[in-house]
PDB file of C-alpha atoms in Angstrom:
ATOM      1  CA  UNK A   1       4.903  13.655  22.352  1.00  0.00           C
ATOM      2  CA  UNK A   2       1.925  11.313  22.456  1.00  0.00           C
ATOM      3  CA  UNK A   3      -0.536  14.505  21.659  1.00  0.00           C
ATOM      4  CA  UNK A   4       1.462  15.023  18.826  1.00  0.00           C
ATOM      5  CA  UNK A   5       0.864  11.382  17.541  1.00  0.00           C
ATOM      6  CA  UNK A   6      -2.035  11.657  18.402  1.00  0.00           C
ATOM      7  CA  UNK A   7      -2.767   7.636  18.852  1.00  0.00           C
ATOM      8  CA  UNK A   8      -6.345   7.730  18.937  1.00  0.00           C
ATOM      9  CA  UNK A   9      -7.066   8.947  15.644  1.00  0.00           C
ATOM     10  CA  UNK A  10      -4.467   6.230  14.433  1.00  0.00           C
ATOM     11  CA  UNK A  11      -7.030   3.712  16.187  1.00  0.00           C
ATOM     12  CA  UNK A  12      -9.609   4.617  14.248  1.00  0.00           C
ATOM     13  CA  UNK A  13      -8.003   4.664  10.646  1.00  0.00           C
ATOM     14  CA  UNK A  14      -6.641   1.158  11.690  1.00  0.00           C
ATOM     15  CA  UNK A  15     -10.125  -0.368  13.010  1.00  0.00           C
ATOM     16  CA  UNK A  16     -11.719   1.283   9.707  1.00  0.00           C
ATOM     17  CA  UNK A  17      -9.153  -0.263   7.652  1.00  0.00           C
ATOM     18  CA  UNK A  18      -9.233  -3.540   9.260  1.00  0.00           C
ATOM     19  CA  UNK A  19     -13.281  -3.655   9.437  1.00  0.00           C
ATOM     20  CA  UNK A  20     -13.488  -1.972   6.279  1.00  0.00           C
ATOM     21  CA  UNK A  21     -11.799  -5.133   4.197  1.00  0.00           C
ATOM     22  CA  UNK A  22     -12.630  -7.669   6.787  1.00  0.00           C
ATOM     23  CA  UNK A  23     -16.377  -6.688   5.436  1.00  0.00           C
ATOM     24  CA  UNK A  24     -15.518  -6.324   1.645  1.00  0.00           C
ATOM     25  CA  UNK A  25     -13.946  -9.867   1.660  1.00  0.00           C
ATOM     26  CA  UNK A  26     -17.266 -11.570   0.517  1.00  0.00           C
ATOM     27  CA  UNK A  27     -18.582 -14.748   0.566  1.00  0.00           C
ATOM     28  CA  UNK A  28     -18.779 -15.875  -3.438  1.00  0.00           C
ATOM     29  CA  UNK A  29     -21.964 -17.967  -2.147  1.00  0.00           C
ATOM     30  CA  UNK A  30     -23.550 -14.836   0.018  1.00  0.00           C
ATOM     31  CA  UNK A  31     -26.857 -13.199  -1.805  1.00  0.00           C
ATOM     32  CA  UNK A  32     -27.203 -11.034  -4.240  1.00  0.00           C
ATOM     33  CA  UNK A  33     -28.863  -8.800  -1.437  1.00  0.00           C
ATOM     34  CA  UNK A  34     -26.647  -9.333   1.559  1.00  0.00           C
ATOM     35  CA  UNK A  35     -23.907  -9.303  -0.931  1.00  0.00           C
ATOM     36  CA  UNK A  36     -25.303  -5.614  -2.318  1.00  0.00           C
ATOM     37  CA  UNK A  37     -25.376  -4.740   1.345  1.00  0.00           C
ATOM     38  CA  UNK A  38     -21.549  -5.238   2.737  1.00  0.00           C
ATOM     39  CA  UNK A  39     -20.426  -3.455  -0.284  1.00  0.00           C
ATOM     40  CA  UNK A  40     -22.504  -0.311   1.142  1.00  0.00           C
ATOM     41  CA  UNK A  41     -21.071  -0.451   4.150  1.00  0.00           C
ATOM     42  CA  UNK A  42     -17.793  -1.192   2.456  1.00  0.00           C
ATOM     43  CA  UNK A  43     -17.565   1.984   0.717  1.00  0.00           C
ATOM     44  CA  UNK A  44     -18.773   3.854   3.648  1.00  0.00           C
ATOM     45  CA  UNK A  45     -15.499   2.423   5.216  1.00  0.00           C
ATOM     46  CA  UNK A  46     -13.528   3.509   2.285  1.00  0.00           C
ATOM     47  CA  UNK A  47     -14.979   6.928   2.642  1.00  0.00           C
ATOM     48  CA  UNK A  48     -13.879   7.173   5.668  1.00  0.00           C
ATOM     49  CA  UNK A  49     -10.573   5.486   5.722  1.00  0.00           C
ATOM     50  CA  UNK A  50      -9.631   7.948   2.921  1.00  0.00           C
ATOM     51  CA  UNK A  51     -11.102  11.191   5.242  1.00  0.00           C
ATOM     52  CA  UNK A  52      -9.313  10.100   8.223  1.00  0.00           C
ATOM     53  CA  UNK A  53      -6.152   9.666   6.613  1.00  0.00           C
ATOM     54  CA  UNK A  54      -6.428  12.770   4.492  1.00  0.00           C
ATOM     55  CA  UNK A  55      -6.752  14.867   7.635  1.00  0.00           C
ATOM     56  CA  UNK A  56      -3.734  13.094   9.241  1.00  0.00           C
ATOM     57  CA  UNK A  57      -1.521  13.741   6.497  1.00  0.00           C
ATOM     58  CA  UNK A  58      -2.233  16.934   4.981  1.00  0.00           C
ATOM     59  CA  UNK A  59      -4.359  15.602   2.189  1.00  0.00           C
ATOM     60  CA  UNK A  60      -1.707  12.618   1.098  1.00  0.00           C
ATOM     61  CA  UNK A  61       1.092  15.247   0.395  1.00  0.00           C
ATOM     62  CA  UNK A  62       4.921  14.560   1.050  1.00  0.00           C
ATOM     63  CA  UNK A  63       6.184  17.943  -0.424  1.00  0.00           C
ATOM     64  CA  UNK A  64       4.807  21.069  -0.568  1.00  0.00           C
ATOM     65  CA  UNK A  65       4.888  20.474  -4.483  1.00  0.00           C
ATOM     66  CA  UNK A  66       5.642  17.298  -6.541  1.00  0.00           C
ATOM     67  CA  UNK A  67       9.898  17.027  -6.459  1.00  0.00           C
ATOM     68  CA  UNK A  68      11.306  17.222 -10.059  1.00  0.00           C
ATOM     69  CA  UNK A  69      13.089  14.126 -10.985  1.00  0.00           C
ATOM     70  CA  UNK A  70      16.536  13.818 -12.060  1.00  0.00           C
ATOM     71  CA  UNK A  71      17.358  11.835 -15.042  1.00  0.00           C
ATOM     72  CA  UNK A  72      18.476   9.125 -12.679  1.00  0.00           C
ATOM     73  CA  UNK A  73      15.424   9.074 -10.736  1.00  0.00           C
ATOM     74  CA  UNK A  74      13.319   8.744 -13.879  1.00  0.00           C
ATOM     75  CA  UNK A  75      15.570   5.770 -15.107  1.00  0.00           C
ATOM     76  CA  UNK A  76      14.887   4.211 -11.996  1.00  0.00           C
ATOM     77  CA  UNK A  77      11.102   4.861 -12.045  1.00  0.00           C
ATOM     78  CA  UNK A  78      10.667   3.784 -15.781  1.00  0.00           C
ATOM     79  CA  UNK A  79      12.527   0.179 -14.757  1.00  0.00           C
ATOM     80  CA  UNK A  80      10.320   0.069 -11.316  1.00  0.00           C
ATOM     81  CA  UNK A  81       6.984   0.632 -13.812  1.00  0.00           C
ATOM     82  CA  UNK A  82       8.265  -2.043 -16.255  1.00  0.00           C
ATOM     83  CA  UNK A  83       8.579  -4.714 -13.380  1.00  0.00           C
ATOM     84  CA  UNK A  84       4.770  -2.964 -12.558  1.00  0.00           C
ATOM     85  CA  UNK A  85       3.641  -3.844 -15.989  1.00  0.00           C
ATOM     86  CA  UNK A  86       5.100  -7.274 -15.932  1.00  0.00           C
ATOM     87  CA  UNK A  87       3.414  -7.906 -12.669  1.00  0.00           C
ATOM     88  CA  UNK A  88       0.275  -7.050 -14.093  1.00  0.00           C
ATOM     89  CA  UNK A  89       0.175  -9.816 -17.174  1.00  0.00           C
ATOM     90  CA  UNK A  90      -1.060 -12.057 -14.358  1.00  0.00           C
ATOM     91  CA  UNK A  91      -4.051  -9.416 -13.946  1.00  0.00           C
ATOM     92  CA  UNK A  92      -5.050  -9.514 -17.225  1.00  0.00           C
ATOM     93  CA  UNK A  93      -4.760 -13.125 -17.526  1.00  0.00           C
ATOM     94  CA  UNK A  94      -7.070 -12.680 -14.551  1.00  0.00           C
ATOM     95  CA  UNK A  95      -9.662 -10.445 -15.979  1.00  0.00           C
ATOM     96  CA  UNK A  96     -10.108 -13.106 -18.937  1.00  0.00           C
ATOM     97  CA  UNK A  97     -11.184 -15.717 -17.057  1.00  0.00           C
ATOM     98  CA  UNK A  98     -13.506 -13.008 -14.811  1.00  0.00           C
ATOM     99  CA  UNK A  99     -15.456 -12.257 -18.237  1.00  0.00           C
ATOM    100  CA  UNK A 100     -16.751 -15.739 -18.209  1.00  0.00           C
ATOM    101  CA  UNK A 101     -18.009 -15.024 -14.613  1.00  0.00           C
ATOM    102  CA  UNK A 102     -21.464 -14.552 -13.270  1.00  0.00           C
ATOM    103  CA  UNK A 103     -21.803 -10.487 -12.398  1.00  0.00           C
ATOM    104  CA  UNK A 104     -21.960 -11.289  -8.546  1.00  0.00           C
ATOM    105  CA  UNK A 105     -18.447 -12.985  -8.835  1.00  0.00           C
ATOM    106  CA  UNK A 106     -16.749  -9.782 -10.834  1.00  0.00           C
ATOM    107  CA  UNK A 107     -18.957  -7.705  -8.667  1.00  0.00           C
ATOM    108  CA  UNK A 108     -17.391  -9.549  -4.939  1.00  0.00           C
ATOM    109  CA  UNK A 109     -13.578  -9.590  -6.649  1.00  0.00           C
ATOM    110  CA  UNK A 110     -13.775  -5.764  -8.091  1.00  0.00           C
ATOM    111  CA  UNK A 111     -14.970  -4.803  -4.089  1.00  0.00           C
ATOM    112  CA  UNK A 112     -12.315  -6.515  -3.230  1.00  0.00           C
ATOM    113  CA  UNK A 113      -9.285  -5.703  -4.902  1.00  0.00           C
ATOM    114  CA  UNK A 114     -10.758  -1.909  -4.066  1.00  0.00           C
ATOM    115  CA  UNK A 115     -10.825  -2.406  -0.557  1.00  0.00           C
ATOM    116  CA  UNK A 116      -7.037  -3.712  -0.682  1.00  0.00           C
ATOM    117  CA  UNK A 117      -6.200  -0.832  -2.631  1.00  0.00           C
ATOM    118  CA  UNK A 118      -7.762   1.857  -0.330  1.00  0.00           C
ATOM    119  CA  UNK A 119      -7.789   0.648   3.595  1.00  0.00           C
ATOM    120  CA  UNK A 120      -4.219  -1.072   3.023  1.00  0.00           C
ATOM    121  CA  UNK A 121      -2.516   1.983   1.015  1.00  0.00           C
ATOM    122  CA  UNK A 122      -4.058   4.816   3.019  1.00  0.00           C
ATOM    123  CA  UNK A 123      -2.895   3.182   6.197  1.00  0.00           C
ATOM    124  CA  UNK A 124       0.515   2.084   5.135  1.00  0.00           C
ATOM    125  CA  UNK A 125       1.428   4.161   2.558  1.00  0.00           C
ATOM    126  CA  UNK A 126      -0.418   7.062   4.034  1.00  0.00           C
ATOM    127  CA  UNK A 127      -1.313   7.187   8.253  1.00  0.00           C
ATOM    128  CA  UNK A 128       2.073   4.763   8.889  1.00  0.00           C
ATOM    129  CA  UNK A 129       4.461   6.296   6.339  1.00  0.00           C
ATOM    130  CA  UNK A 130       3.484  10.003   8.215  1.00  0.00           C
ATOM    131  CA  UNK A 131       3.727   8.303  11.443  1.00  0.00           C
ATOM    132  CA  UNK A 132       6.935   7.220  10.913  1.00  0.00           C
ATOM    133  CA  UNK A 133       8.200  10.631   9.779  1.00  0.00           C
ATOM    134  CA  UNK A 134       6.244  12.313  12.385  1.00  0.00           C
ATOM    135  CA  UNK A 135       8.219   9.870  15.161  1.00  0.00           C
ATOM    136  CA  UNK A 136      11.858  10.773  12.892  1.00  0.00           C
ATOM    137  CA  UNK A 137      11.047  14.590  13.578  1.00  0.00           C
ATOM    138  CA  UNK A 138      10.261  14.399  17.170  1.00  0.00           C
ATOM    139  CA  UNK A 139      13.581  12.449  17.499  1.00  0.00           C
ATOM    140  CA  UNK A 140      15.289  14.734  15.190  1.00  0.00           C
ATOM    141  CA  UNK A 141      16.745  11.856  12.950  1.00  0.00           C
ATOM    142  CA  UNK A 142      17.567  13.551   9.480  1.00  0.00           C
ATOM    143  CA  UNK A 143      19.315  10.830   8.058  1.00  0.00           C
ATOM    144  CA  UNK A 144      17.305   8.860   4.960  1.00  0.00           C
ATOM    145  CA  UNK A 145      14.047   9.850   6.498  1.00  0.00           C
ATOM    146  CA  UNK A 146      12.070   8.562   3.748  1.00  0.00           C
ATOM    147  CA  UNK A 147      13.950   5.461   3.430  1.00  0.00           C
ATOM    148  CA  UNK A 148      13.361   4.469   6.899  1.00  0.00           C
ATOM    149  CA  UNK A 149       9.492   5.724   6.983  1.00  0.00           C
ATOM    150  CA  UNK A 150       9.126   3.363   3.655  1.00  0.00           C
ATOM    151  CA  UNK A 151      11.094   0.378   5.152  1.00  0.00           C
ATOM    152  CA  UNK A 152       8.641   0.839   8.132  1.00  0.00           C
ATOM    153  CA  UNK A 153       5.527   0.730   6.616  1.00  0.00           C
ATOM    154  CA  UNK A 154       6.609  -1.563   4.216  1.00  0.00           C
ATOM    155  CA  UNK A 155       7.432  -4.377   7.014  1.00  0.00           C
ATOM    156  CA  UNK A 156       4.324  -3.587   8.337  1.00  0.00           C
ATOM    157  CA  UNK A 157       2.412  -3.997   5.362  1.00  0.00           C
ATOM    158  CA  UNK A 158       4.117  -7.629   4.650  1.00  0.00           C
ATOM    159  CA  UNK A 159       3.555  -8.711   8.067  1.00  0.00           C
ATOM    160  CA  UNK A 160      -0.042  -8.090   7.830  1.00  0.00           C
ATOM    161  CA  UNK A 161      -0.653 -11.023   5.422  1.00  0.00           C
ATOM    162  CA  UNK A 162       0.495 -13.646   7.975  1.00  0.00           C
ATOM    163  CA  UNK A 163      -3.304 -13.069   9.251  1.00  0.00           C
ATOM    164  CA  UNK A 164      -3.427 -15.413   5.971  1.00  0.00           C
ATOM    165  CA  UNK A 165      -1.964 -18.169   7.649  1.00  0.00           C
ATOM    166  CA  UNK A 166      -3.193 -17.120  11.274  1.00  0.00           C
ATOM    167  CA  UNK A 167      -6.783 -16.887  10.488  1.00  0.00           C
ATOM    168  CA  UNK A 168      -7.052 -18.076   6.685  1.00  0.00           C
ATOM    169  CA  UNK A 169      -5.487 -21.728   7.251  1.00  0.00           C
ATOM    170  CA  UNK A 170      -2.766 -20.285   4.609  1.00  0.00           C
ATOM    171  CA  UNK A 171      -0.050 -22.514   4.100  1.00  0.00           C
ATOM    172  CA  UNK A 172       2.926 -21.215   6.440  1.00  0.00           C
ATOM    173  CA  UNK A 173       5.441 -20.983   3.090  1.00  0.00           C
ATOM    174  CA  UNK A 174       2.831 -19.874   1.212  1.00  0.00           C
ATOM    175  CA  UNK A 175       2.076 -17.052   3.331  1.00  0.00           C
ATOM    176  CA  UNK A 176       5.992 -16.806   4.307  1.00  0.00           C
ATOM    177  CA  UNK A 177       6.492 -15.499   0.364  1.00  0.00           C
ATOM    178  CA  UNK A 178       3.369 -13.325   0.316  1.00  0.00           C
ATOM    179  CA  UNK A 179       4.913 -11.729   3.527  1.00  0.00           C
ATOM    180  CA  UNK A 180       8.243 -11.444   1.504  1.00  0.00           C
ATOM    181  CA  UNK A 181       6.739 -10.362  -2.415  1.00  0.00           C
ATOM    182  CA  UNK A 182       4.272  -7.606  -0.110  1.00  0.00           C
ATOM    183  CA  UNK A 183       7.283  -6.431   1.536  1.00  0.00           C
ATOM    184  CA  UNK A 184       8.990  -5.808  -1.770  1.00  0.00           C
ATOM    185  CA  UNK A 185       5.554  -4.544  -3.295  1.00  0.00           C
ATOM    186  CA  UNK A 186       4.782  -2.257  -0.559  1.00  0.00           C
ATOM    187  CA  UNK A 187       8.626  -0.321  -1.285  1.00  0.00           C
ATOM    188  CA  UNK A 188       7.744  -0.347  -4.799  1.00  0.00           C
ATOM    189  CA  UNK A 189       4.400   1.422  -3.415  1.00  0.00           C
ATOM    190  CA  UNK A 190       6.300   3.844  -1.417  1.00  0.00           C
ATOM    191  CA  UNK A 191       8.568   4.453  -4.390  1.00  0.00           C
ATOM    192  CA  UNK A 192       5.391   5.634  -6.332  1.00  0.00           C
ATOM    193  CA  UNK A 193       4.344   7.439  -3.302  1.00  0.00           C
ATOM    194  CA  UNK A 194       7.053   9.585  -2.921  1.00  0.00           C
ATOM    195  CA  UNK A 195       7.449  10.098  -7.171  1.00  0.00           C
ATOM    196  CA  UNK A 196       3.782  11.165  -7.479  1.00  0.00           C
ATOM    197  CA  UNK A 197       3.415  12.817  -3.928  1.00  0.00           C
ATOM    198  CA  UNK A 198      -0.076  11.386  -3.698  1.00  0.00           C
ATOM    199  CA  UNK A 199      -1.410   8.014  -1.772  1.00  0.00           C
ATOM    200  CA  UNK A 200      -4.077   7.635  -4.629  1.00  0.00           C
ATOM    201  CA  UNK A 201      -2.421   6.881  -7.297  1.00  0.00           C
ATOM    202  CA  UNK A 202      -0.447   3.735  -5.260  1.00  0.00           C
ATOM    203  CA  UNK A 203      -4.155   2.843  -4.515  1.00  0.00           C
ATOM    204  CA  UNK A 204      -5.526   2.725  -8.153  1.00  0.00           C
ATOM    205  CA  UNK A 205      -2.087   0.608  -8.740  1.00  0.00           C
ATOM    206  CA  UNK A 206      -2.681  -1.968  -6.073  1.00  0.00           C
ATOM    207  CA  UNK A 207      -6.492  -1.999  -6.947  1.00  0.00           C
ATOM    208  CA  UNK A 208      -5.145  -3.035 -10.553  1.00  0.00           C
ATOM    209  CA  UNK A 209      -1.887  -5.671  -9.101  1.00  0.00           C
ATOM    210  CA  UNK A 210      -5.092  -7.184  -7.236  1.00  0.00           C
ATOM    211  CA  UNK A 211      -8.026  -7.494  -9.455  1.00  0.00           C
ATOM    212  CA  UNK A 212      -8.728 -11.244 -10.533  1.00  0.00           C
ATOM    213  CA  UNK A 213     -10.989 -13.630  -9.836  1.00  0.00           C
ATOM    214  CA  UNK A 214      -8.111 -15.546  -7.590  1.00  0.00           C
ATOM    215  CA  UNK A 215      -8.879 -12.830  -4.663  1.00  0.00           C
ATOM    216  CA  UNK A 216     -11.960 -14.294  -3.834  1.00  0.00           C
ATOM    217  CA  UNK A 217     -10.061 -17.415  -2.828  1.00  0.00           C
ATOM    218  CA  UNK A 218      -8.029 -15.744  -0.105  1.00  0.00           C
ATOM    219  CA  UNK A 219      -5.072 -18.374  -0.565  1.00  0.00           C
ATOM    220  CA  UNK A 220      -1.894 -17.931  -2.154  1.00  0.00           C
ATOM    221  CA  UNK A 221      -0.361 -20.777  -3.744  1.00  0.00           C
ATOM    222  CA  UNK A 222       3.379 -21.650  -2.990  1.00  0.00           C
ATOM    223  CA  UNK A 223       5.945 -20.876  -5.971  1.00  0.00           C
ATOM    224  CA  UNK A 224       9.314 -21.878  -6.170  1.00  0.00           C
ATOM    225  CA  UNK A 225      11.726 -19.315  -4.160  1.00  0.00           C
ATOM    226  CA  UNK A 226      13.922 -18.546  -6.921  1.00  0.00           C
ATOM    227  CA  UNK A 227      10.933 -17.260  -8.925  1.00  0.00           C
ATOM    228  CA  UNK A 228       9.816 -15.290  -5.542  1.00  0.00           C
ATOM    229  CA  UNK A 229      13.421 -13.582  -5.338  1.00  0.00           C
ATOM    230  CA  UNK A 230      14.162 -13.255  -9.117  1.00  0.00           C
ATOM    231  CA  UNK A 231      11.103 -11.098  -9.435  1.00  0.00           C
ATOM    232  CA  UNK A 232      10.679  -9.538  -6.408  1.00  0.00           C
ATOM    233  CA  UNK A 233      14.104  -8.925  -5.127  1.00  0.00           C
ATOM    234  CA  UNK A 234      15.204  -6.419  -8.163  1.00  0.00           C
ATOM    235  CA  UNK A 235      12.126  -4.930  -7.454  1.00  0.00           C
ATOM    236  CA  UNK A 236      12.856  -3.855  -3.457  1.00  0.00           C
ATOM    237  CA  UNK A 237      16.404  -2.933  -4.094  1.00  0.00           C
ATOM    238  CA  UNK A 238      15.364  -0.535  -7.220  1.00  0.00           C
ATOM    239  CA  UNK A 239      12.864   1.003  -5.015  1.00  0.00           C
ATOM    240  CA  UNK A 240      14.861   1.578  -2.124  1.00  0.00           C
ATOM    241  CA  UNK A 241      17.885   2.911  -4.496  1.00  0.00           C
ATOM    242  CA  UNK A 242      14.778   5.325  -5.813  1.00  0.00           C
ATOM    243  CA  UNK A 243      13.891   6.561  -2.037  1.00  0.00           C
ATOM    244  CA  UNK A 244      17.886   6.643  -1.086  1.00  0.00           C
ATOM    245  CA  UNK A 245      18.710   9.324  -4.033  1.00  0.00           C
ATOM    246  CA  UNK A 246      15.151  11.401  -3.008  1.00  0.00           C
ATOM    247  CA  UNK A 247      16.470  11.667   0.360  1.00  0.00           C
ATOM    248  CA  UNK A 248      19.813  13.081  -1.069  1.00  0.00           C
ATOM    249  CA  UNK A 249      17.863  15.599  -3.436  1.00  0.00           C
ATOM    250  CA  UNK A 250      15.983  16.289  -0.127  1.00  0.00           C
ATOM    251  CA  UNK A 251      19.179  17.135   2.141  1.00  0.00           C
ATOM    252  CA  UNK A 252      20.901  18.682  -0.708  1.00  0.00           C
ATOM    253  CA  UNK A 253      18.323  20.969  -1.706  1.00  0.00           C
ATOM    254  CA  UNK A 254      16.812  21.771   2.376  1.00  0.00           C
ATOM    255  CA  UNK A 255      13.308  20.440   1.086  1.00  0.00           C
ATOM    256  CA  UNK A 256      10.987  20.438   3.567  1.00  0.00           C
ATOM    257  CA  UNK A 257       8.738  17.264   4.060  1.00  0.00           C
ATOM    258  CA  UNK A 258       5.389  18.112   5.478  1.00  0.00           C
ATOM    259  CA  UNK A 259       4.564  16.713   8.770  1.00  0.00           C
ATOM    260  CA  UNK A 260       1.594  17.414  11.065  1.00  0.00           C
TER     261      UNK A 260
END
């Protein structure tokens, strides 16, 4: 069993993932040098991240092939990229007030929002979403397997931002509704994941949900809950509705998921 999971290769896409954005989280008063520097070893850390994971999981691939959507599933995934493109006016409001940056500032947040788009999709959305599935098989559970591996990686993936408060002096509420909205942003993720049957294209998507100025600050700022839910909420159950009737076409059809 543990051979199979082969934990020690997990290890490493975790400690390159971790180290990888721990180093791309830059300073906005480091030097143009030393700045220069971390995002070379920053990208080396992406480059591997990516590697890693794309030898764990046969090159990001669910299917064999891309599944063809039924008209339901493409209703579903046009209102989950609507939400996505709402979600992103913030961004753009964002990159206007980067343009009246210095370069090292756009340079430090562009790194950034790159690093959370590569180390935290290929190890959620990639290395723990084929863990997961890998751990289903071995236990022979057949039931919603891609609802549970997104549900799993998802938690994951929210839980991670309490670092925020644990190492970041984050506001606990504050970082209480990132855990939340990143929960319900990493099923979206998963959604997209399983629709395009790639972990890249999630990544250029959270690159873009990510990239303002405000990432350099490392602290969310508390918002009222009923904002949190009203956005966020429609957002997880869509998503998990979209994984629930792939798992269906799956079963129905005896698609095979690929697992290694």
């Amino acid at each position: 069993m543990l051979k199979n999971f082969r934990p020690q290769l997990g290890f490493w896409i975790a400690l390159c993932s971790l180290l990888g954005e721990g180093i791309a989280t830059i300073n906005p008063n480091t030097t143009l040098p030393k700045t220069l520097i971390l995002i070379f070893i920053s990208v080396l850390f992406m480059w591997l991240t990516i590697y890693l994971v794309n030898m764990r999981t046969h090159n990001g691939k669910l299917f064999t092939h891309a599944i063809k959507l039924t008209w339901l599933q493409k209703a579903l995934l046009s209102i989950l990229s609507l939400f996505f493109l709402l979600n992103l006016v913030n961004t753009i409001g964002g990159l206007v007030s980067m343009s009246h940056s210095t370069f090292k500032l756009i340079l430090i947040a562009t790194v950034a929002a790159a690093s959370a788009g590569i180390f935290e999709e290929y190890l959620t959305r990639g290395y723990l979403f084929n863990l997961a599935q890998r751990i289903l098989d071995y236990y022979h559970i057949t039931h919603s397997p891609l609802l549970i591996a997104s549900l799993f990686n998802s938690l994951i993936f929210g839980s991670l931002h309490l670092m925020n408060y644990i190492f970041g002096g984050q506001a606990l509420m504050a970082t209480l509704q990132q855990v939340f909205y990143a929960t319900c942003v990493g099923l979206l993720f998963s959604a997209f994941r399983i629709a395009t049957n790639t972990i890249y294209i999630g990544s250029i998507l959270h690159f873009l949900f990510d990239w303002q100025i405000g990432i350099t600050q490392d602290i969310s700022d508390l918002m009222p809950w009923s904002s949190v839910m009203l956005v966020y909420l429609p957002i997880a159950i869509l998503s998990m509705l979209f994984i629930m009737t792939v798992d269906r076409q799956v079963k129905k059809q005896k698609m095979t998921l690929i697992q290694q």
